[in-house]
Coordinates of N, CA, C and O in Angstrom, one line a residue:
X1 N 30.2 30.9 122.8 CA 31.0 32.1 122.7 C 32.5 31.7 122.7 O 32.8 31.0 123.7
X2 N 33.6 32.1 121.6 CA 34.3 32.2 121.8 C 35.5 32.7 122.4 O 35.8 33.8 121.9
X3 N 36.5 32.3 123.4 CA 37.5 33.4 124.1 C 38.8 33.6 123.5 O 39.6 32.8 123.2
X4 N 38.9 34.6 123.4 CA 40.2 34.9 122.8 C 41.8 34.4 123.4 O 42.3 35.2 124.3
X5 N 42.2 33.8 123.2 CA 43.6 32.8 123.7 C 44.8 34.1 124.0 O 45.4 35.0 123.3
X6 N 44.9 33.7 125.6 CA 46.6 34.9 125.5 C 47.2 33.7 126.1 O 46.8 32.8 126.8
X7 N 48.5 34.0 125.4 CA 49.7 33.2 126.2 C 50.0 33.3 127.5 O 50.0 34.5 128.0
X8 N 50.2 32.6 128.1 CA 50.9 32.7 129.5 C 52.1 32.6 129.6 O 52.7 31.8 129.0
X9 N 52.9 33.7 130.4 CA 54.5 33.6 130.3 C 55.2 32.7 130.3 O 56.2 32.7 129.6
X10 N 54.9 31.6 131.1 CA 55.5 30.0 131.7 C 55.1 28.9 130.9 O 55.2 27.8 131.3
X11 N 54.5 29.1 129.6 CA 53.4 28.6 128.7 C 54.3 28.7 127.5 O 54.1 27.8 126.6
X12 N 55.2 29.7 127.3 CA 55.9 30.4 125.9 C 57.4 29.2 125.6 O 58.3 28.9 126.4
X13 N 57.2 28.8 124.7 CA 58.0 27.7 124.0 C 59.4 29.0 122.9 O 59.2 29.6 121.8
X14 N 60.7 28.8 124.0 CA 61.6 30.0 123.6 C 62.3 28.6 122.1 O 62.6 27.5 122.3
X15 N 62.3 29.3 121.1 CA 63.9 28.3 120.2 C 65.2 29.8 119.7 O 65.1 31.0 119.6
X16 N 65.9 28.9 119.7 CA 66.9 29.9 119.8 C 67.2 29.9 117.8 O 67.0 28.8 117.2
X17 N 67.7 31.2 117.2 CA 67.9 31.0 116.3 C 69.0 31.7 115.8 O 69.3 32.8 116.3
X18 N 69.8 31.3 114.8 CA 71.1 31.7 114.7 C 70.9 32.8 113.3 O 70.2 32.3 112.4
X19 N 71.6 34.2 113.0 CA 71.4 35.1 111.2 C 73.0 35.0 111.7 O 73.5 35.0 112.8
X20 N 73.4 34.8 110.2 CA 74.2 35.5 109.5 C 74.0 36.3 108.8 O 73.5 36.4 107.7
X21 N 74.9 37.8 110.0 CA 75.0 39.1 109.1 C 76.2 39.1 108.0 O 76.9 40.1 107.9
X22 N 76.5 38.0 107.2 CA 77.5 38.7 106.2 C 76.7 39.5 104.9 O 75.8 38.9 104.4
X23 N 77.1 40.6 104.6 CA 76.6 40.9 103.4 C 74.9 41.0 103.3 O 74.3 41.0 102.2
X24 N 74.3 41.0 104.8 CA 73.1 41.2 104.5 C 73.2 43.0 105.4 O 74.0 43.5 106.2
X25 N 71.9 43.6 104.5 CA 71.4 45.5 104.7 C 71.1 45.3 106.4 O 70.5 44.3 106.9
X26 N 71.7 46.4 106.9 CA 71.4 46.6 108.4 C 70.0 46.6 109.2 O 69.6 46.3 110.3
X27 N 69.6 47.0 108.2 CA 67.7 47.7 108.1 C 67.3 46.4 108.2 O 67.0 46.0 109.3
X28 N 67.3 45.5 107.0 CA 66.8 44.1 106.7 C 67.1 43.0 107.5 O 66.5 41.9 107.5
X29 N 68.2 43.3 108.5 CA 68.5 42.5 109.1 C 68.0 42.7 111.0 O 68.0 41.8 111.9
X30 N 67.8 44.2 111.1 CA 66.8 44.5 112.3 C 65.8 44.2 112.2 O 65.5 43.3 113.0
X31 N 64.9 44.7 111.4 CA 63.6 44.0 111.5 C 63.5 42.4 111.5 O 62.7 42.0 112.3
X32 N 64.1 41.7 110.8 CA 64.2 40.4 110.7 C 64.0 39.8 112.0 O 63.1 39.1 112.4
X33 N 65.4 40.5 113.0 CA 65.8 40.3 114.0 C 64.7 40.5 115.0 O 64.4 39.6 115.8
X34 N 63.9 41.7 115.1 CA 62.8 41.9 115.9 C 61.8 41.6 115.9 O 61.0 41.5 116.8
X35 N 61.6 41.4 114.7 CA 60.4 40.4 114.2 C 60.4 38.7 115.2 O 59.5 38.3 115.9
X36 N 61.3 38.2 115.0 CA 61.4 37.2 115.8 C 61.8 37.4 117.3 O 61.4 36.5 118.1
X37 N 62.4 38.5 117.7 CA 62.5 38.5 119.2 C 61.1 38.9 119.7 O 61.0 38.7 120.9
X38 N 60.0 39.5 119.1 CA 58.9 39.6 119.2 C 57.9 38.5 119.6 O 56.9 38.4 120.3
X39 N 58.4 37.6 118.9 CA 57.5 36.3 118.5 C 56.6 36.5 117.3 O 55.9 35.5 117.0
X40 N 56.4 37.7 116.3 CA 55.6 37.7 115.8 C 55.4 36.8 114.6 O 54.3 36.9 113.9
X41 N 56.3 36.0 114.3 CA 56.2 35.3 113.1 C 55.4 33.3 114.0 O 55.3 32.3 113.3
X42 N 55.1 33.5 115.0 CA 54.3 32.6 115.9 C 52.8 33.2 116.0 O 52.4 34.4 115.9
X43 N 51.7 31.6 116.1 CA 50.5 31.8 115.7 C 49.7 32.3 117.3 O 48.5 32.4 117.5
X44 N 50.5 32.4 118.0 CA 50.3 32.4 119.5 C 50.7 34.0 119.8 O 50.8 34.3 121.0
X45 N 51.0 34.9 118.9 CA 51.7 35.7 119.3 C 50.6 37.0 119.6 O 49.7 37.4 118.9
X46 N 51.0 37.5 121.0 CA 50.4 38.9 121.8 C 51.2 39.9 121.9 O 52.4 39.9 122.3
X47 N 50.4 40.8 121.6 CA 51.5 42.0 121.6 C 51.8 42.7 123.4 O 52.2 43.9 123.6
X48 N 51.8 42.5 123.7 CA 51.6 42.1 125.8 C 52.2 41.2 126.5 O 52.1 41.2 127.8
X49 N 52.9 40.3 125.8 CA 53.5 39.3 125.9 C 54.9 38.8 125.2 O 55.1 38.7 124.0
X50 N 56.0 38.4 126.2 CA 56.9 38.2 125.1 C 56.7 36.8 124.9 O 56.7 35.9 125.8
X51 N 56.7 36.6 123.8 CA 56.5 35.2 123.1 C 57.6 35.2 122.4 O 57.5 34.2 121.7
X52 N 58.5 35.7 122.2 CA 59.5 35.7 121.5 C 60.7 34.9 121.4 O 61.0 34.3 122.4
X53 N 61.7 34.8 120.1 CA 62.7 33.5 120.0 C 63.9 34.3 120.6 O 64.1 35.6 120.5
X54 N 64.8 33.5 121.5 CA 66.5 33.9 121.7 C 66.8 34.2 119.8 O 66.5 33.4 118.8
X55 N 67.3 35.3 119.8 CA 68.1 35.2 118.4 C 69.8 35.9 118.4 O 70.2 37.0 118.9
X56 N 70.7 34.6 117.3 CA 71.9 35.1 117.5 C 72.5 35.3 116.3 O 72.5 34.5 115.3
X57 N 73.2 36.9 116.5 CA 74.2 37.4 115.2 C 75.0 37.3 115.1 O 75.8 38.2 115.5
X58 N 75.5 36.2 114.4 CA 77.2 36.3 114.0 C 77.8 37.1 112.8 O 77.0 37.6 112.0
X59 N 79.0 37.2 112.8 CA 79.5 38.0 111.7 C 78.8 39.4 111.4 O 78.1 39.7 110.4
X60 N 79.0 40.1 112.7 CA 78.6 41.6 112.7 C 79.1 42.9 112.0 O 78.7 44.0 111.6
X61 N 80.4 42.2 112.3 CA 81.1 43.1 111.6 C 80.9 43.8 110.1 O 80.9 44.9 109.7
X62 N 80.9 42.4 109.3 CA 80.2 42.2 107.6 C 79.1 42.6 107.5 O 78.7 41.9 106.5
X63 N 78.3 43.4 107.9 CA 77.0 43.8 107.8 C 77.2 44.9 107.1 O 78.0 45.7 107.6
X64 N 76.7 45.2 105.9 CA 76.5 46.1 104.8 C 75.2 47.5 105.1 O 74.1 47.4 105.7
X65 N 75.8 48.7 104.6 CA 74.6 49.7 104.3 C 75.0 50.4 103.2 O 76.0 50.9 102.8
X66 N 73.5 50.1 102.5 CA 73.6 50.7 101.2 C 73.7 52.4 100.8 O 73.8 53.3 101.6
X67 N 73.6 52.5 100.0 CA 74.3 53.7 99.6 C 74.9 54.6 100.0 O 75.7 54.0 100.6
X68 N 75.2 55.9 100.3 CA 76.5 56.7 101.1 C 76.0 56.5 103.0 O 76.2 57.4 103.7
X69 N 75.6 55.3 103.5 CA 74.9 55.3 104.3 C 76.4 55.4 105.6 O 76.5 56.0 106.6
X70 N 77.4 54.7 104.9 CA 78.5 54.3 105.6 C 79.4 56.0 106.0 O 80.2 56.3 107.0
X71 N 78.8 56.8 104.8 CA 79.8 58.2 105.2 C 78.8 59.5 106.2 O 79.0 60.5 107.0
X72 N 78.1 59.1 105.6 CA 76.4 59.9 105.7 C 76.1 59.9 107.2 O 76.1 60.9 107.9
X73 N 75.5 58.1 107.5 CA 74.5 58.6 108.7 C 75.2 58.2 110.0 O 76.1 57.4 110.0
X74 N 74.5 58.8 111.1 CA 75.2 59.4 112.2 C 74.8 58.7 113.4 O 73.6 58.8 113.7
X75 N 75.4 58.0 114.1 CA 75.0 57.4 115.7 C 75.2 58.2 116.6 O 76.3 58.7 116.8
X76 N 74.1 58.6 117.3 CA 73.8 59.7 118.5 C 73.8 59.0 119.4 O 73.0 58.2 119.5
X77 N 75.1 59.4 120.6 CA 74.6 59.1 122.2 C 74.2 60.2 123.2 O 74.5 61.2 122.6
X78 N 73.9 60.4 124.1 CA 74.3 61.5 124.8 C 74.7 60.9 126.4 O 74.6 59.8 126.8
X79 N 75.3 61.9 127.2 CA 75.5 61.4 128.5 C 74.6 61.9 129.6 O 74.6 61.6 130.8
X80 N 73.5 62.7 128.9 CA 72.8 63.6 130.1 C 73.0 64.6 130.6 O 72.1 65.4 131.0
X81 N 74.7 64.8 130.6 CA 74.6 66.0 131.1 C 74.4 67.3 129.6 O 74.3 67.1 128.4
X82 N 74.3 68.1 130.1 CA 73.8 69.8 129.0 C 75.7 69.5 128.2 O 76.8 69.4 128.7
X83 N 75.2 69.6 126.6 CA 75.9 69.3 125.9 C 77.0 68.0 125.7 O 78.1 67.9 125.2
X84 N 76.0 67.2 126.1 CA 76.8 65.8 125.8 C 76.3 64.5 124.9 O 76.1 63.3 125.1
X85 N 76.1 65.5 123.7 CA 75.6 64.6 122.3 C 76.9 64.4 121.6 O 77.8 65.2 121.4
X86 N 76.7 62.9 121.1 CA 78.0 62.9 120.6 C 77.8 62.2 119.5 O 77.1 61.1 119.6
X87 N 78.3 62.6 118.1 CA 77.9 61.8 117.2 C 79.1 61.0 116.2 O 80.2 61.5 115.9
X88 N 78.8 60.4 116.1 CA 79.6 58.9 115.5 C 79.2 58.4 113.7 O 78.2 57.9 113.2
X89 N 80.1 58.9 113.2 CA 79.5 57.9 111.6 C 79.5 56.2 111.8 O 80.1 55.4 112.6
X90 N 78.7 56.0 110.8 CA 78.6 54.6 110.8 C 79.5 54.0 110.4 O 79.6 52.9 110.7
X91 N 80.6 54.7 109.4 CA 82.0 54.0 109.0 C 82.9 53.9 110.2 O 83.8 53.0 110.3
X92 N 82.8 54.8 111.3 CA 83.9 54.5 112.8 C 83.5 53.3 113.4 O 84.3 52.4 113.7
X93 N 81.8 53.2 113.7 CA 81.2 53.0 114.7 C 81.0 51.4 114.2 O 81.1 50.5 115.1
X94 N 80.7 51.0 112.9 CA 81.4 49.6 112.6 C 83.0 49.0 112.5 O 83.6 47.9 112.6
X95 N 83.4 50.4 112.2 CA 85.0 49.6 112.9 C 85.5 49.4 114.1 O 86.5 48.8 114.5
X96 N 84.6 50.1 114.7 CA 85.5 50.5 116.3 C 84.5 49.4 117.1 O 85.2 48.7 117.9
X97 N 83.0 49.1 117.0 CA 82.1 48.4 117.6 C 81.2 47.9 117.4 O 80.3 47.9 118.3
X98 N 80.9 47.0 116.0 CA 79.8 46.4 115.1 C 79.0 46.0 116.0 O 77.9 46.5 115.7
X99 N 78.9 45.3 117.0 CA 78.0 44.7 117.5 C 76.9 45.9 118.6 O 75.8 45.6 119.1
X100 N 77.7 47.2 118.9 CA 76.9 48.4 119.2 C 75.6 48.7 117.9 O 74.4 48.8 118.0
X101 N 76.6 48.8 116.4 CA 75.8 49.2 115.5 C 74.6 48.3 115.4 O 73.5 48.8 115.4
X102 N 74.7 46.5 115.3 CA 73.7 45.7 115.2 C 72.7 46.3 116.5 O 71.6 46.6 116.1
X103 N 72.9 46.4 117.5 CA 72.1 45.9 118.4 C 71.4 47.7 118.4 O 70.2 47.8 118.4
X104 N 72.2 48.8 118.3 CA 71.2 50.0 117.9 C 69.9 49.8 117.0 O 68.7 50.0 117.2
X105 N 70.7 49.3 116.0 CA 69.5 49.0 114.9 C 68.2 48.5 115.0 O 67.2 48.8 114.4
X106 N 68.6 47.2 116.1 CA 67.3 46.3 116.8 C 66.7 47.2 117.6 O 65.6 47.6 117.4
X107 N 67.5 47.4 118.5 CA 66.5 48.1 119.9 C 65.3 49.4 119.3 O 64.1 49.7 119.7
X108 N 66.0 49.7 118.3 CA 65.1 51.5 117.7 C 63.6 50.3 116.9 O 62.4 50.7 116.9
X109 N 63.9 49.0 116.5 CA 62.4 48.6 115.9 C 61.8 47.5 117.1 O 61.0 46.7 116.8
X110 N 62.4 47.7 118.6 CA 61.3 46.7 119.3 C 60.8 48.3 120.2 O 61.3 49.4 120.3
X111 N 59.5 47.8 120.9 CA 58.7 49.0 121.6 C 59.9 49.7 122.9 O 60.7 49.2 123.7
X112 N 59.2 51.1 122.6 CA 60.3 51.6 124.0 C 59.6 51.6 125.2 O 59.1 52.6 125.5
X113 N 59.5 50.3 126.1 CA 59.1 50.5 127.2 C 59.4 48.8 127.9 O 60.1 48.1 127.1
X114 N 59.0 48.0 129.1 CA 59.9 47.6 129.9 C 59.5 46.2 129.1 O 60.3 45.4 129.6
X115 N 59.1 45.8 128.4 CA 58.9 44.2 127.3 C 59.8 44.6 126.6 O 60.7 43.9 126.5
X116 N 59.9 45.6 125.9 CA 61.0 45.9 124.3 C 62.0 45.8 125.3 O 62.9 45.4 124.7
X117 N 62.4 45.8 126.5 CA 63.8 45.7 127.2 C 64.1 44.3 127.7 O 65.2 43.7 127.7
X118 N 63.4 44.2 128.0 CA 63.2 42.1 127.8 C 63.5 41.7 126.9 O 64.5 41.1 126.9
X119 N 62.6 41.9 125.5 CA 63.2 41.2 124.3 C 64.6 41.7 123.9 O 65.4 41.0 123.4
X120 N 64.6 42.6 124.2 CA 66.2 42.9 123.7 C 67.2 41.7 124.7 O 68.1 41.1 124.2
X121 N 66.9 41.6 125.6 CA 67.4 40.6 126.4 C 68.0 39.1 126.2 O 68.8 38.4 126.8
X122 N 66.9 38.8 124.8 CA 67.2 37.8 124.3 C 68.3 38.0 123.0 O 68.6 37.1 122.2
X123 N 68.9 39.3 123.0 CA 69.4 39.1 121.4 C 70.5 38.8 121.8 O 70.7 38.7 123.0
X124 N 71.4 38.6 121.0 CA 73.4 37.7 121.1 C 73.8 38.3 120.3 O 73.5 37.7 119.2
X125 N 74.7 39.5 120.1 CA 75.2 39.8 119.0 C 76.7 39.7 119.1 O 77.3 40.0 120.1
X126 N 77.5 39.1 117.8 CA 78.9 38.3 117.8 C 79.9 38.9 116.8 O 79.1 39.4 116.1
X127 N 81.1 39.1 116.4 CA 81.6 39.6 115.7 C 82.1 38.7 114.5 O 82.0 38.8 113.3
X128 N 82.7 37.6 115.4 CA 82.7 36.5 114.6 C 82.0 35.5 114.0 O 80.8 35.9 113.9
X129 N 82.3 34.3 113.6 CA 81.4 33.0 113.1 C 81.3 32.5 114.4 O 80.3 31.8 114.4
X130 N 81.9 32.4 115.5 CA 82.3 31.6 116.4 C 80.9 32.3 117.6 O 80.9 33.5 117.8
X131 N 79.9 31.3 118.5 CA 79.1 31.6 119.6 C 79.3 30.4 120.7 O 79.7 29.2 120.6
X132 N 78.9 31.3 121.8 CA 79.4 30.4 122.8 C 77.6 29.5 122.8 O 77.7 28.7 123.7
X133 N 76.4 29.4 122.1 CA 75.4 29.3 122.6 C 75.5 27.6 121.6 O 74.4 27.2 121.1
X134 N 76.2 27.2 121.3 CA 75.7 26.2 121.1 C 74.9 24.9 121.1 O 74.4 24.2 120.3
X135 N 75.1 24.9 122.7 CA 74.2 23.9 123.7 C 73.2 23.7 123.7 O 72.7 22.6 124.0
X136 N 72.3 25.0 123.3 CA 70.7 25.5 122.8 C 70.4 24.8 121.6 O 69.2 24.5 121.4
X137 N 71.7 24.4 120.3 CA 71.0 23.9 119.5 C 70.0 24.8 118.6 O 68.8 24.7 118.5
X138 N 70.8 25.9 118.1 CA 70.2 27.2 117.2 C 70.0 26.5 116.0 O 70.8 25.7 115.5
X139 N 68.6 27.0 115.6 CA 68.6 26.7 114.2 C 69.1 27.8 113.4 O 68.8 28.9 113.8
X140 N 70.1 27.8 111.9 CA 69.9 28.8 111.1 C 68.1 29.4 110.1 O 67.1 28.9 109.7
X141 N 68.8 30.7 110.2 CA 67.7 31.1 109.9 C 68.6 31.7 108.7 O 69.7 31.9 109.0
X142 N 68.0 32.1 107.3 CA 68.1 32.5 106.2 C 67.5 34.0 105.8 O 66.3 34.1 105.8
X143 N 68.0 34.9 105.5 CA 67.5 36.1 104.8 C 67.3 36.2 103.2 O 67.5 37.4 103.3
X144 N 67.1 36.0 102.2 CA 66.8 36.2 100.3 C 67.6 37.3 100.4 O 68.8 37.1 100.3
X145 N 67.2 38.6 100.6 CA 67.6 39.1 100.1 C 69.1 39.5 101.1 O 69.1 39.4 102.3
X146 N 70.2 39.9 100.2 CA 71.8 40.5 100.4 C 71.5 42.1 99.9 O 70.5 42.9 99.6
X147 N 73.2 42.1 99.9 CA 73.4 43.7 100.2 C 73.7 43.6 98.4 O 74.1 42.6 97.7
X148 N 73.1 45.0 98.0 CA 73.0 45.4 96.2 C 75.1 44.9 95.8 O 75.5 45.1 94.6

């Protein structure tokens, strides 16, 4: 009989990896991003488990959305109290704070509950080319497709 293999937490082999968001789609570049903070692109990977890679975004700011997305769609926060929704276009909210916009985008595709708050743990998001993590020895990672 066969047993089915789960990772053990102290067992999970982390590599750190470096995207460049210039001129890559927001969308294309979260998933990418959570896909690997997941671990899911590992042959070891459980959904119960974070097996997932450190991943780091440079050049946040240059992150592209295609079509009227920039005038159009809307970043919601609220504060809790009764009438405290506040909404934000994506053309302020990348000028005023790109690396809010990157890391919204990630968090909404990892799970909402206390692992998706872990993995978010590992993300690095940067405005510039420049990261403090180079010690780790990031590999780059590549996207095909850019912004239209």
């Amino acid at each position: 009989m066969t047993r089915t293999y789960t990772p053990k937490t102290g067992q999970v082999q982390r590599d750190w990896v470096v995207i460049d968001a210039t001129d890559v789609v927001l969308g294309r570049l979260a998933s990418h991003a959570a896909a690997l903070l997941r671990g899911k692109h590992k042959p070891t990977f459980a959904n119960h488990v974070d097996t997932g890679d450190f991943v780091v975004i440079i050049n946040a700011d240059k992150v592209a959305l295609t079509g009227q997305k920039l005038q159009k769609k809307m970043a919601y926060r609220h504060s809790g109290y009764p009438g405290g929704l506040t909404a934000t276009s994506y053309s302020e909210l990348l000028e005023k704070n790109p690396v809010r916009a990157v890391e919204k985008a990630v968090r909404g595709m990892l799970p909402k509950n206390s692992l998706g708050r872990q993995q978010l743990s590992k993300l690095k998001v940067y405005t510039g080319a420049e990261h403090p993590h180079a010690a780790q020895q990031p590999t780059p990672y590549t996207l095909d497709q850019v912004a239209q």
